[in-house]
Coordinates of C-alpha atoms in Angstrom, one line a residue:
Chain A
M1 CA -25.4 4.9 -23.2
E2 CA -27.3 4.3 -20.0
P3 CA -29.0 1.0 -20.8
I4 CA -25.6 -0.5 -21.7
R5 CA -24.0 0.5 -18.4
A6 CA -26.9 -1.0 -16.5
K7 CA -26.3 -4.3 -18.3
W8 CA -22.7 -4.6 -17.0
N9 CA -23.4 -5.2 -13.3
W10 CA -22.0 -7.6 -10.7
K11 CA -23.7 -10.6 -12.2
T12 CA -22.1 -10.2 -15.6
N13 CA -18.8 -9.1 -14.2
W14 CA -17.7 -12.4 -12.7
P15 CA -15.6 -13.2 -15.8
L16 CA -13.4 -10.1 -15.0
H17 CA -12.4 -11.7 -11.7
F18 CA -12.0 -15.0 -13.3
M19 CA -9.6 -13.6 -16.0
L20 CA -7.4 -12.2 -13.2
L21 CA -7.5 -15.4 -11.1
P22 CA -4.5 -17.2 -12.7
S23 CA -2.3 -14.2 -12.5
V24 CA -3.3 -13.5 -8.9
I25 CA -2.6 -17.1 -7.9
L26 CA 0.8 -17.2 -9.6
L27 CA 1.8 -13.9 -8.2
F28 CA 0.7 -15.1 -4.8
I29 CA 2.9 -18.2 -5.0
Y30 CA 6.0 -16.7 -6.6
S31 CA 5.9 -13.1 -5.3
Y32 CA 3.8 -12.9 -2.1
I33 CA 4.9 -16.2 -0.4
P34 CA 8.6 -15.2 -0.9
M35 CA 7.8 -11.8 0.6
F36 CA 6.4 -13.7 3.6
G37 CA 9.6 -15.7 3.5
I38 CA 11.6 -12.6 4.3
I39 CA 10.7 -13.6 7.9
I40 CA 13.8 -15.9 7.8
A41 CA 16.0 -12.8 8.1
F42 CA 14.8 -12.7 11.7
E43 CA 15.3 -16.4 12.2
N44 CA 18.1 -18.9 12.2
Y45 CA 16.6 -20.7 9.2
K46 CA 16.9 -24.5 9.0
S47 CA 15.5 -26.2 6.0
Y48 CA 13.8 -28.9 8.0
S49 CA 12.0 -26.4 10.2
G50 CA 10.8 -24.2 7.3
F51 CA 9.8 -20.5 7.2
V52 CA 7.5 -20.7 10.2
H53 CA 9.1 -23.0 12.7
S54 CA 12.8 -21.9 12.5
E55 CA 14.3 -20.5 15.6
W56 CA 13.5 -16.8 16.1
V57 CA 16.6 -14.6 16.6
G58 CA 15.2 -11.1 16.2
L59 CA 17.6 -8.6 14.9
D60 CA 20.7 -10.8 15.4
Q61 CA 21.4 -11.2 11.7
F62 CA 21.2 -7.4 11.2
R63 CA 23.6 -6.9 14.2
L64 CA 26.0 -9.3 12.5
L65 CA 25.6 -7.5 9.2
F66 CA 26.3 -4.0 10.4
N67 CA 29.3 -5.1 12.5
D68 CA 30.8 -6.9 9.5
S69 CA 33.5 -4.8 7.9
R70 CA 33.2 -6.8 4.7
V71 CA 29.5 -5.7 4.4
T72 CA 30.4 -2.0 4.8
E73 CA 33.1 -2.4 2.2
I74 CA 30.6 -4.1 -0.2
I75 CA 28.0 -1.3 0.4
G76 CA 30.8 1.2 -0.5
N77 CA 31.6 -0.8 -3.7
T78 CA 28.0 -0.9 -4.7
L79 CA 27.5 2.8 -4.1
F80 CA 30.7 3.7 -6.1
I81 CA 29.7 1.5 -9.0
S82 CA 26.1 2.4 -9.2
L83 CA 26.7 6.1 -8.8
G84 CA 29.3 6.0 -11.6
K85 CA 26.8 4.2 -13.8
M86 CA 24.0 6.6 -12.9
V87 CA 25.9 9.8 -13.7
L88 CA 27.5 8.6 -16.9
G89 CA 24.4 6.7 -17.8
W90 CA 22.5 10.0 -17.6
I91 CA 24.9 12.2 -19.4
V92 CA 26.0 10.0 -22.3
P93 CA 22.5 9.2 -23.7
L94 CA 21.4 12.8 -23.3
A95 CA 24.5 14.1 -25.2
F96 CA 24.2 11.4 -27.8
A97 CA 20.5 12.1 -28.4
L98 CA 21.2 15.8 -28.8
L99 CA 23.9 15.1 -31.3
L100 CA 21.7 12.5 -33.1
N101 CA 18.9 15.1 -33.3
E102 CA 21.0 17.3 -35.4
V103 CA 21.3 14.6 -38.2
R104 CA 19.1 15.5 -41.0
H105 CA 19.8 12.5 -43.2
M106 CA 17.2 10.1 -42.0
A107 CA 18.9 7.0 -43.5
I108 CA 22.1 7.8 -41.6
K109 CA 20.2 8.5 -38.4
R110 CA 18.4 5.2 -38.7
I111 CA 21.5 3.2 -39.3
I112 CA 23.3 4.8 -36.3
Q113 CA 20.2 4.1 -34.2
S114 CA 20.1 0.4 -35.2
F115 CA 23.7 -0.1 -34.2
V116 CA 23.6 1.7 -30.8
Y117 CA 20.4 0.0 -29.6
L118 CA 21.7 -3.5 -30.3
P119 CA 23.9 -4.2 -27.2
Y120 CA 21.0 -3.5 -24.9
F121 CA 19.3 -6.7 -26.1
I122 CA 22.3 -9.0 -25.7
S123 CA 22.7 -10.6 -22.2
W124 CA 25.5 -10.0 -19.9
V125 CA 26.5 -13.6 -20.2
I126 CA 27.4 -13.0 -23.9
L127 CA 28.8 -9.5 -23.4
G128 CA 30.7 -10.6 -20.3
A129 CA 32.3 -13.4 -22.4
I130 CA 33.1 -11.1 -25.2
L131 CA 34.6 -8.5 -22.9
T132 CA 36.7 -11.1 -21.0
D133 CA 38.1 -12.1 -24.4
M134 CA 38.7 -8.5 -25.7
L135 CA 40.0 -7.0 -22.4
S136 CA 42.4 -9.8 -21.5
P137 CA 46.1 -9.0 -21.4
S138 CA 46.5 -10.5 -24.9
G139 CA 43.1 -9.3 -26.1
I140 CA 42.5 -7.0 -29.0
I141 CA 42.2 -3.8 -26.8
N142 CA 45.6 -4.3 -25.2
Q143 CA 47.1 -5.1 -28.7
G144 CA 45.7 -1.7 -29.8
L145 CA 47.2 0.0 -26.8
K146 CA 50.5 -1.7 -27.5
A147 CA 50.4 -0.4 -31.1
L148 CA 50.0 3.1 -29.7
H149 CA 52.9 2.5 -27.3
I150 CA 50.7 2.6 -24.2
A151 CA 51.4 0.2 -21.4
P152 CA 49.0 -2.7 -21.2
V153 CA 46.0 -2.4 -18.8
F154 CA 44.7 -5.4 -16.9
F155 CA 41.1 -4.2 -17.1
L156 CA 39.5 -7.2 -15.4
G157 CA 42.4 -8.1 -13.0
D158 CA 43.2 -4.7 -11.4
N159 CA 40.9 -3.5 -8.6
D160 CA 40.7 0.1 -9.7
W161 CA 40.4 -0.6 -13.4
F162 CA 37.8 -3.3 -12.8
R163 CA 35.3 -0.7 -11.4
I164 CA 36.0 1.6 -14.3
T165 CA 35.5 -1.3 -16.7
L166 CA 32.2 -2.1 -15.1
I167 CA 30.9 1.5 -15.4
G168 CA 32.3 1.9 -18.9
S169 CA 30.9 -1.3 -20.2
D170 CA 27.5 -0.7 -18.6
V171 CA 27.3 2.7 -20.3
W172 CA 28.3 1.1 -23.5
K173 CA 25.5 -1.5 -23.3
E174 CA 22.8 0.9 -22.2
F175 CA 23.4 4.3 -23.7
G176 CA 21.9 3.7 -27.1
F177 CA 18.6 2.5 -25.6
G178 CA 18.7 5.4 -23.2
T179 CA 18.5 7.8 -26.1
I180 CA 15.1 6.6 -27.2
I181 CA 13.2 8.5 -24.6
Y182 CA 15.1 11.7 -25.3
L183 CA 14.6 11.3 -29.1
A184 CA 10.9 10.9 -28.5
A185 CA 10.9 14.1 -26.4
L186 CA 12.9 15.9 -29.1
A187 CA 10.5 14.8 -31.8
G188 CA 7.7 16.5 -29.9
V189 CA 9.3 19.9 -29.9
N190 CA 7.1 22.4 -31.8
P191 CA 9.0 23.4 -35.0
A192 CA 7.5 26.9 -34.7
L193 CA 9.8 27.5 -31.8
Y194 CA 12.8 27.0 -33.9
E195 CA 11.4 29.2 -36.7
A196 CA 10.6 31.9 -34.2
A197 CA 14.2 31.7 -32.8
E198 CA 15.6 31.8 -36.3
I199 CA 13.6 34.9 -37.2
D200 CA 15.0 36.5 -34.1
G201 CA 18.4 35.8 -35.5
A202 CA 19.4 33.0 -33.1
S203 CA 22.3 30.8 -34.2
R204 CA 21.9 27.0 -34.1
W205 CA 23.9 26.9 -30.9
R206 CA 21.7 29.5 -29.4
Q207 CA 18.6 27.6 -30.6
T208 CA 19.9 24.5 -28.9
W209 CA 20.3 26.3 -25.6
A210 CA 17.0 28.2 -25.8
V211 CA 14.7 25.7 -27.4
T212 CA 16.1 22.1 -27.4
V213 CA 17.6 21.9 -23.9
P214 CA 14.6 23.3 -22.1
S215 CA 12.2 21.0 -24.0
I216 CA 14.0 17.8 -22.8
L217 CA 14.9 19.0 -19.4
P218 CA 11.7 17.7 -17.7
V219 CA 12.2 14.2 -19.1
S220 CA 15.9 14.1 -18.2
V221 CA 15.1 15.3 -14.6
I222 CA 12.5 12.6 -14.3
I223 CA 15.0 10.0 -15.5
A224 CA 17.7 11.1 -13.2
T225 CA 15.3 11.2 -10.2
L226 CA 13.9 7.7 -10.9
S227 CA 17.3 6.3 -11.3
L228 CA 18.1 7.2 -7.7
G229 CA 16.0 4.2 -6.7
N230 CA 18.7 2.0 -8.1
I231 CA 21.4 3.3 -6.0
L232 CA 22.0 -0.1 -4.3
N233 CA 21.8 -1.9 -7.6
G234 CA 25.3 -2.6 -8.8
G235 CA 24.0 -4.7 -11.6
F236 CA 24.2 -8.4 -10.7
D237 CA 24.2 -9.9 -14.2
Q238 CA 27.2 -7.8 -15.2
V239 CA 29.3 -8.1 -12.1
Y240 CA 28.7 -11.8 -11.7
N241 CA 29.8 -12.4 -15.3
L242 CA 33.0 -10.3 -15.1
I243 CA 34.2 -10.7 -11.5
N244 CA 37.1 -12.9 -10.5
P245 CA 39.0 -13.5 -7.3
L246 CA 41.6 -10.9 -8.3
V247 CA 39.1 -8.0 -8.0
S248 CA 36.6 -9.2 -5.5
A249 CA 37.9 -6.7 -2.9
K250 CA 36.6 -3.7 -4.8
G251 CA 34.3 -5.4 -7.3
E252 CA 31.9 -7.4 -5.1
I253 CA 28.5 -5.8 -4.8
I254 CA 25.5 -6.5 -2.5
D255 CA 23.7 -8.8 -4.9
T256 CA 26.7 -10.9 -5.7
Y257 CA 27.5 -11.1 -2.0
V258 CA 23.9 -12.2 -1.2
F259 CA 24.3 -14.9 -3.9
D260 CA 27.7 -16.0 -2.6
M261 CA 26.7 -16.1 1.1
G262 CA 23.2 -17.6 0.5
L263 CA 23.4 -20.1 -2.2
R264 CA 27.1 -21.0 -2.2
Q265 CA 27.7 -21.0 1.6
G266 CA 24.2 -21.7 2.8
A267 CA 23.9 -18.7 5.1
F268 CA 20.2 -18.4 4.2
S269 CA 19.1 -16.1 7.0
F270 CA 22.1 -13.8 6.9
S271 CA 22.0 -13.2 3.2
T272 CA 18.3 -12.7 3.3
A273 CA 18.9 -10.0 5.9
V274 CA 21.5 -8.4 3.6
G275 CA 19.0 -8.5 0.7
L276 CA 16.2 -7.1 2.9
F277 CA 18.4 -4.2 3.9
K278 CA 18.9 -3.4 0.2
S279 CA 15.2 -3.8 -0.6
V280 CA 14.0 -1.6 2.2
V281 CA 16.5 1.2 1.2
S282 CA 15.4 0.8 -2.4
V283 CA 11.7 0.9 -1.7
I284 CA 12.1 4.0 0.4
L285 CA 14.1 5.7 -2.3
I286 CA 11.7 4.7 -5.0
T287 CA 8.7 6.0 -3.1
I288 CA 10.4 9.3 -2.4
T289 CA 11.7 9.8 -6.0
Y290 CA 8.4 8.7 -7.5
R291 CA 6.5 11.2 -5.4
M292 CA 8.9 13.9 -6.4
A293 CA 8.5 13.0 -10.0
A294 CA 4.8 12.9 -9.7
K295 CA 4.7 16.3 -7.8
F296 CA 7.2 18.3 -9.9
A297 CA 6.7 16.7 -13.4
N298 CA 3.3 15.2 -13.1
Y299 CA 4.8 11.8 -13.9
R300 CA 2.8 8.6 -13.3
I301 CA 3.4 5.0 -14.2
F302 CA -0.2 3.7 -13.7
Chain B
M1 CA 19.5 29.5 -42.6
Y2 CA 22.0 28.1 -40.2
H3 CA 22.5 24.9 -42.3
K4 CA 24.4 26.9 -44.8
T5 CA 27.0 28.5 -42.6
S6 CA 30.5 27.1 -42.8
G7 CA 30.7 26.8 -39.0
Y8 CA 27.6 24.6 -39.0
K9 CA 28.9 22.5 -41.9
L10 CA 32.1 21.8 -39.8
F11 CA 30.0 21.0 -36.8
Y12 CA 27.9 18.6 -38.9
A13 CA 30.9 16.8 -40.2
I14 CA 32.4 16.4 -36.7
N15 CA 29.0 15.4 -35.3
L16 CA 28.6 12.6 -37.9
T17 CA 32.1 11.4 -37.1
I18 CA 31.4 11.2 -33.4
L19 CA 28.1 9.4 -33.9
S20 CA 29.6 7.0 -36.4
I21 CA 32.3 6.2 -33.9
G22 CA 29.6 5.6 -31.3
A23 CA 27.8 3.3 -33.6
I24 CA 30.9 1.4 -34.6
V25 CA 32.0 0.9 -31.0
C26 CA 28.7 -0.8 -30.4
L27 CA 29.2 -3.2 -33.3
L28 CA 32.9 -4.0 -33.3
P29 CA 33.0 -6.3 -30.3
L30 CA 30.3 -8.5 -32.0
I31 CA 32.2 -8.5 -35.3
H32 CA 35.4 -9.4 -33.5
I33 CA 34.0 -12.4 -31.8
F34 CA 32.4 -13.6 -35.1
A35 CA 35.7 -13.2 -36.9
V36 CA 37.5 -15.2 -34.2
S37 CA 34.9 -17.9 -34.4
V38 CA 35.4 -18.6 -38.1
S39 CA 39.2 -18.1 -38.2
S40 CA 41.8 -20.8 -38.3
N41 CA 43.1 -22.3 -35.1
A42 CA 46.6 -20.8 -35.4
A43 CA 45.3 -17.3 -36.2
S44 CA 42.9 -17.1 -33.3
T45 CA 45.2 -18.7 -30.8
G46 CA 47.9 -16.3 -31.9
N47 CA 45.6 -13.3 -31.4
L48 CA 46.0 -12.3 -35.0
V49 CA 42.3 -12.0 -35.8
K50 CA 41.0 -8.4 -35.7
F51 CA 37.7 -7.8 -37.5
W52 CA 38.1 -10.0 -40.5
P53 CA 38.5 -13.8 -40.4
I54 CA 41.9 -15.3 -41.1
G55 CA 41.8 -18.7 -42.6
F56 CA 38.0 -18.9 -42.9
N57 CA 36.5 -22.2 -41.8
L58 CA 33.4 -23.4 -40.0
D59 CA 35.0 -26.3 -38.1
A60 CA 34.2 -24.9 -34.7
Y61 CA 30.5 -24.5 -35.7
R62 CA 30.3 -28.0 -37.0
R63 CA 32.0 -29.3 -33.8
T64 CA 29.7 -27.3 -31.5
L65 CA 26.5 -28.2 -33.3
D66 CA 27.4 -31.9 -33.4
S67 CA 27.9 -32.0 -29.6
P68 CA 24.9 -33.7 -27.9
D69 CA 25.3 -31.5 -24.8
F70 CA 25.0 -28.4 -26.9
A71 CA 22.0 -29.7 -28.7
Q72 CA 20.4 -30.6 -25.4
A73 CA 21.0 -27.1 -24.0
L74 CA 19.7 -25.6 -27.2
W75 CA 16.5 -27.7 -27.0
I76 CA 15.9 -26.6 -23.4
S77 CA 16.4 -22.9 -24.4
V78 CA 14.0 -23.3 -27.3
S79 CA 11.3 -25.0 -25.2
R80 CA 11.5 -22.7 -22.3
T81 CA 11.3 -19.7 -24.6
A82 CA 8.3 -21.2 -26.5
L83 CA 6.4 -22.4 -23.4
G84 CA 7.3 -19.3 -21.3
T85 CA 6.3 -16.8 -24.0
A86 CA 3.0 -18.5 -24.8
L87 CA 1.9 -18.8 -21.2
S88 CA 3.1 -15.4 -20.2
M89 CA 1.3 -13.7 -23.1
F90 CA -1.9 -15.7 -22.5
L91 CA -2.0 -14.6 -18.8
C92 CA -1.1 -11.0 -19.8
F93 CA -3.9 -10.9 -22.4
L94 CA -6.4 -12.2 -19.9
A95 CA -5.3 -9.9 -17.0
A96 CA -5.1 -6.8 -19.1
Y97 CA -8.8 -6.9 -20.1
P98 CA -10.3 -6.4 -16.7
M99 CA -7.6 -3.9 -15.7
S100 CA -8.4 -1.8 -18.8
K101 CA -11.9 -1.2 -17.4
V102 CA -12.6 2.0 -15.5
N103 CA -13.1 1.7 -11.7
S104 CA -16.8 2.4 -11.9
Q105 CA -17.3 -0.4 -14.4
F106 CA -15.2 -3.0 -12.6
R107 CA -15.5 -2.8 -8.8
G108 CA -12.3 -4.2 -7.2
R109 CA -10.0 -2.9 -9.9
T110 CA -8.2 -0.6 -7.4
A111 CA -7.5 -3.6 -5.1
Y112 CA -6.2 -5.6 -8.0
S113 CA -3.9 -2.8 -9.2
W114 CA -2.3 -2.5 -5.8
Y115 CA -1.9 -6.3 -5.7
F116 CA 0.1 -6.0 -9.0
I117 CA 2.0 -2.8 -8.1
I118 CA 3.3 -4.2 -4.8
T119 CA 5.0 -7.0 -6.7
I120 CA 7.0 -4.5 -8.7
L121 CA 8.0 -2.4 -5.7
F122 CA 8.9 -5.2 -3.5
N123 CA 10.0 -8.8 -3.8
G124 CA 11.1 -11.5 -1.5
G125 CA 14.7 -11.5 -2.7
L126 CA 16.9 -14.3 -3.9
I127 CA 16.9 -16.8 -1.0
P128 CA 13.1 -16.8 -0.1
T129 CA 12.2 -17.1 -3.8
Y130 CA 14.7 -19.9 -4.3
L131 CA 13.2 -21.7 -1.3
V132 CA 9.7 -21.3 -2.5
V133 CA 10.5 -22.5 -6.0
N134 CA 12.2 -25.6 -4.4
A135 CA 9.2 -26.1 -2.2
T136 CA 6.7 -26.1 -5.1
G137 CA 8.6 -29.1 -6.5
I138 CA 9.4 -27.7 -9.9
R139 CA 13.1 -27.6 -9.4
D140 CA 15.0 -29.3 -12.2
T141 CA 12.0 -29.2 -14.5
I142 CA 11.3 -26.8 -17.3
W143 CA 8.6 -25.2 -15.1
A144 CA 11.3 -23.7 -12.9
L145 CA 12.4 -21.6 -15.9
V146 CA 8.8 -20.7 -16.8
M147 CA 6.6 -20.3 -13.8
P148 CA 8.4 -18.0 -11.3
G149 CA 8.4 -15.0 -13.8
V150 CA 5.4 -15.9 -15.9
V151 CA 3.3 -12.9 -14.8
V152 CA 5.1 -9.9 -16.2
V153 CA 3.3 -6.9 -14.6
F154 CA 5.0 -4.4 -16.9
N155 CA 3.5 -6.2 -19.9
V156 CA 0.1 -6.2 -18.3
V157 CA 0.4 -2.4 -18.0
L158 CA 1.4 -2.0 -21.6
M159 CA -1.4 -4.3 -22.8
M160 CA -3.9 -2.5 -20.6
N161 CA -2.9 0.9 -22.1
F162 CA -3.4 -0.6 -25.5
F163 CA -6.8 -2.0 -24.7
R164 CA -7.8 1.5 -23.4
G165 CA -7.0 2.9 -26.8
I166 CA -9.5 0.6 -28.6
P167 CA -12.6 2.6 -29.6
K168 CA -15.4 2.0 -27.1
E169 CA -17.9 1.7 -30.0
L170 CA -16.5 -1.7 -30.9
E171 CA -17.1 -3.1 -27.5
E172 CA -20.5 -1.5 -27.2
A173 CA -21.7 -2.8 -30.5
A174 CA -20.8 -6.3 -29.4
Q175 CA -22.6 -5.8 -26.1
I176 CA -25.8 -4.8 -27.8
D177 CA -25.6 -8.0 -29.8
G178 CA -25.6 -9.7 -26.5
A179 CA -21.9 -10.6 -26.2
N180 CA -20.5 -11.2 -22.7
H181 CA -17.0 -10.3 -21.5
W182 CA -15.4 -13.5 -22.9
R183 CA -16.9 -12.9 -26.3
V184 CA -15.8 -9.3 -26.3
L185 CA -12.3 -10.3 -25.3
F186 CA -11.8 -13.1 -27.8
T187 CA -13.8 -11.8 -30.8
V188 CA -13.4 -8.0 -30.5
F189 CA -10.2 -7.4 -28.6
L190 CA -8.1 -10.3 -29.8
P191 CA -8.1 -9.6 -33.5
V192 CA -7.2 -5.9 -33.1
S193 CA -4.5 -6.5 -30.5
L194 CA -2.6 -9.1 -32.5
P195 CA 0.2 -6.6 -33.5
S196 CA 0.7 -5.6 -29.8
I197 CA 0.7 -9.2 -28.7
A198 CA 3.4 -9.9 -31.3
T199 CA 5.4 -7.0 -30.1
L200 CA 5.3 -8.0 -26.4
S201 CA 6.0 -11.6 -27.4
L202 CA 9.2 -10.6 -29.1
F203 CA 10.4 -8.9 -25.9
T204 CA 9.4 -11.9 -23.9
V205 CA 11.2 -14.2 -26.3
V206 CA 14.4 -12.2 -26.0
S207 CA 14.2 -12.1 -22.2
H208 CA 13.6 -15.8 -22.0
W209 CA 16.4 -16.6 -24.4
N210 CA 18.8 -14.4 -22.4
S211 CA 17.9 -15.7 -19.0
W212 CA 20.7 -17.7 -17.4
F213 CA 20.5 -17.2 -13.7
D214 CA 17.4 -19.3 -13.1
G215 CA 19.1 -22.1 -15.1
L216 CA 22.1 -21.8 -12.8
I217 CA 20.3 -22.1 -9.5
Y218 CA 17.3 -24.4 -10.4
M219 CA 18.7 -26.8 -12.9
S220 CA 21.2 -29.6 -12.7
N221 CA 24.1 -29.7 -15.2
D222 CA 22.4 -31.8 -17.9
K223 CA 19.2 -29.7 -18.0
Q224 CA 20.6 -26.2 -18.2
P225 CA 19.6 -23.8 -21.0
L226 CA 22.1 -22.6 -23.5
A227 CA 22.7 -19.2 -21.8
T228 CA 23.5 -20.9 -18.5
M229 CA 25.8 -23.4 -20.2
I230 CA 27.7 -20.7 -21.9
Q231 CA 28.0 -18.8 -18.7
I232 CA 29.5 -21.8 -16.9
L233 CA 31.8 -22.7 -19.8
V234 CA 33.2 -19.1 -20.0
Q235 CA 33.5 -18.5 -16.3
K236 CA 35.2 -21.8 -15.6
Q237 CA 37.1 -21.8 -18.8
D238 CA 36.0 -25.4 -18.8
Y239 CA 35.4 -26.9 -22.2
T240 CA 35.2 -30.5 -21.1
R241 CA 31.4 -30.6 -21.5
I242 CA 31.8 -30.3 -25.2
E243 CA 33.6 -33.6 -25.4
M244 CA 36.3 -34.0 -27.9
N245 CA 39.2 -36.3 -28.5
V246 CA 42.8 -35.1 -28.4
S247 CA 43.3 -34.8 -32.1
E248 CA 40.2 -32.5 -32.4
I249 CA 41.4 -30.3 -29.6
A250 CA 44.5 -29.8 -31.6
K251 CA 42.5 -28.8 -34.6
I252 CA 40.1 -26.4 -33.0
S253 CA 41.4 -24.0 -30.4
A254 CA 39.6 -23.4 -27.2
R255 CA 39.3 -19.7 -28.1
T256 CA 37.6 -20.4 -31.4
L257 CA 35.2 -22.8 -29.8
R258 CA 34.3 -20.3 -27.1
A259 CA 33.8 -17.6 -29.7
T260 CA 31.5 -19.9 -31.6
Q261 CA 29.4 -20.7 -28.6
I262 CA 29.2 -17.0 -27.8
F263 CA 28.1 -16.2 -31.3
I264 CA 25.5 -19.0 -31.5
G265 CA 24.2 -17.8 -28.1
M266 CA 23.4 -14.4 -29.4
L267 CA 22.4 -15.4 -32.9
P268 CA 18.6 -15.6 -32.1
V269 CA 18.7 -12.1 -30.7
L270 CA 20.4 -10.8 -33.8
V271 CA 17.8 -12.5 -35.9
V272 CA 14.8 -11.1 -34.2
Y273 CA 16.4 -7.7 -33.6
P274 CA 15.2 -6.0 -36.9
F275 CA 11.6 -7.0 -36.0
L276 CA 12.1 -5.9 -32.5
Q277 CA 13.5 -2.6 -33.5
K278 CA 10.4 -1.8 -35.4
Y279 CA 8.4 -1.9 -32.3
F280 CA 10.4 -1.1 -29.2
V281 CA 10.6 2.6 -29.7
K282 CA 6.8 2.7 -29.6
G283 CA 6.6 0.3 -26.7
M284 CA 9.2 2.3 -24.7
T285 CA 7.4 5.6 -25.2
L286 CA 4.0 4.1 -24.6
G287 CA 5.1 3.0 -21.1
S288 CA 6.8 6.2 -20.1
V289 CA 5.7 9.3 -21.9
K290 CA 2.0 10.0 -21.5
E291 CA 0.1 13.1 -22.4

């Protein structure tokens, strides 16, 4: 092996740098320069002055932000919505994977899987439009409720129902895809463990508790931990495509607010400050949770 | 054997019922919207259509596909998807090769990995990115939909992991024959990695097709991709962009037309989905569960 190693030195390695060059340049332009552009959160940005020459205002934007009761309200909305999604988005896939794991008819299992993975790949533009149609007062869901003699529900027009609709529809879109990781973990369980439990006279229920659950516990803990990094992510695509003036009081999240203040109302510096606040909290959380996952479960992305 | 007990048989039946309900709930909304799109005007306006078309007809499809605005948006979606996927995969393929080397073989690899990781952890956020895209002068061109997200770091990681799985002997044999890095990449790595390139391409195609936000903020009305156009049509409940004369409005209800646009908007995803499904389980677990 040695002579080969020696051949691959600095002189022959320049193509490696060259291969990375286009990606490095593009990331510099579209990722690193915008990171530098965060500086406008500390400025009073004017487009003719640019990133560098706009008036420096220090922490004024942040003072404005934390004294704004609307912002506090929106942070509260975001936390409520994302926590709901996080908890249900953790339980439902886990439960569904455990149930799916019991199916022994492979054809049936595969058909169910094909159906439940599908919504994950459809964008919120499409799903938002479908939900708007189905959940409207005259839509098919309310017709169904009427047939069951239940009072109609204005899912997208009532503040409290709107949040529930957001959480429910998000779980609906994502749960199938979320089962994949658990099914992979379940497939890796050594069948000898079940056989041993069976010989010891364990019922299927007992086997589930003693063998199945412990074997997917590490993965599910990792997933729960890593999802904490998303706590300020309300889900822009979903909320933007379902929100309407009737429910903006309890439905507006940080990301939609940043969009509204920044691009609709032109408060570039203020909305960048709001976005920066969110990013900083997220990065801190991601770093902590990633370290925890690495320490306790030996999990690594790279 | 627990399979044989009557208690387990009961559980199995209940379990299948629950799972089937779960599966059907995922599918019914899509069927409903399709049924509305091919139903008669009266049936869909009167909210009579459930999951089976009433008064089957394809007028709304004909009308939608005839509209020049729709064709224009479709064309932009197709071109951004083709261009974006091709460029993104090419860059990913190039970048994954050096990253798949071990640190001792490629000095500087650690610095490059940090350079990539930082972009996942942190970004400039909406406004600074918007200002930079505007400043680079690509606003209102197809490049605004392609360039800002063209380097997909996650794909580079997946491709890198794949490259690491290629037997070292292949590469070493080529080196002994005097091949340099370029030759190794294009004559040894490229042929064996075609299946994974295809897989990642499918994902990129879907994400490009589904992208709507960039179209909303960077493109003027007449240059928006289909996803953005549908987003605006649905949100504003504004159908004026699909121009029609009065008699035609009477023939095709707004609801049918909207359902048609929604269905056409997700059709490509439905078409590639079976191929996608074959691979994404592998892709998902490749990225997340490692021994």
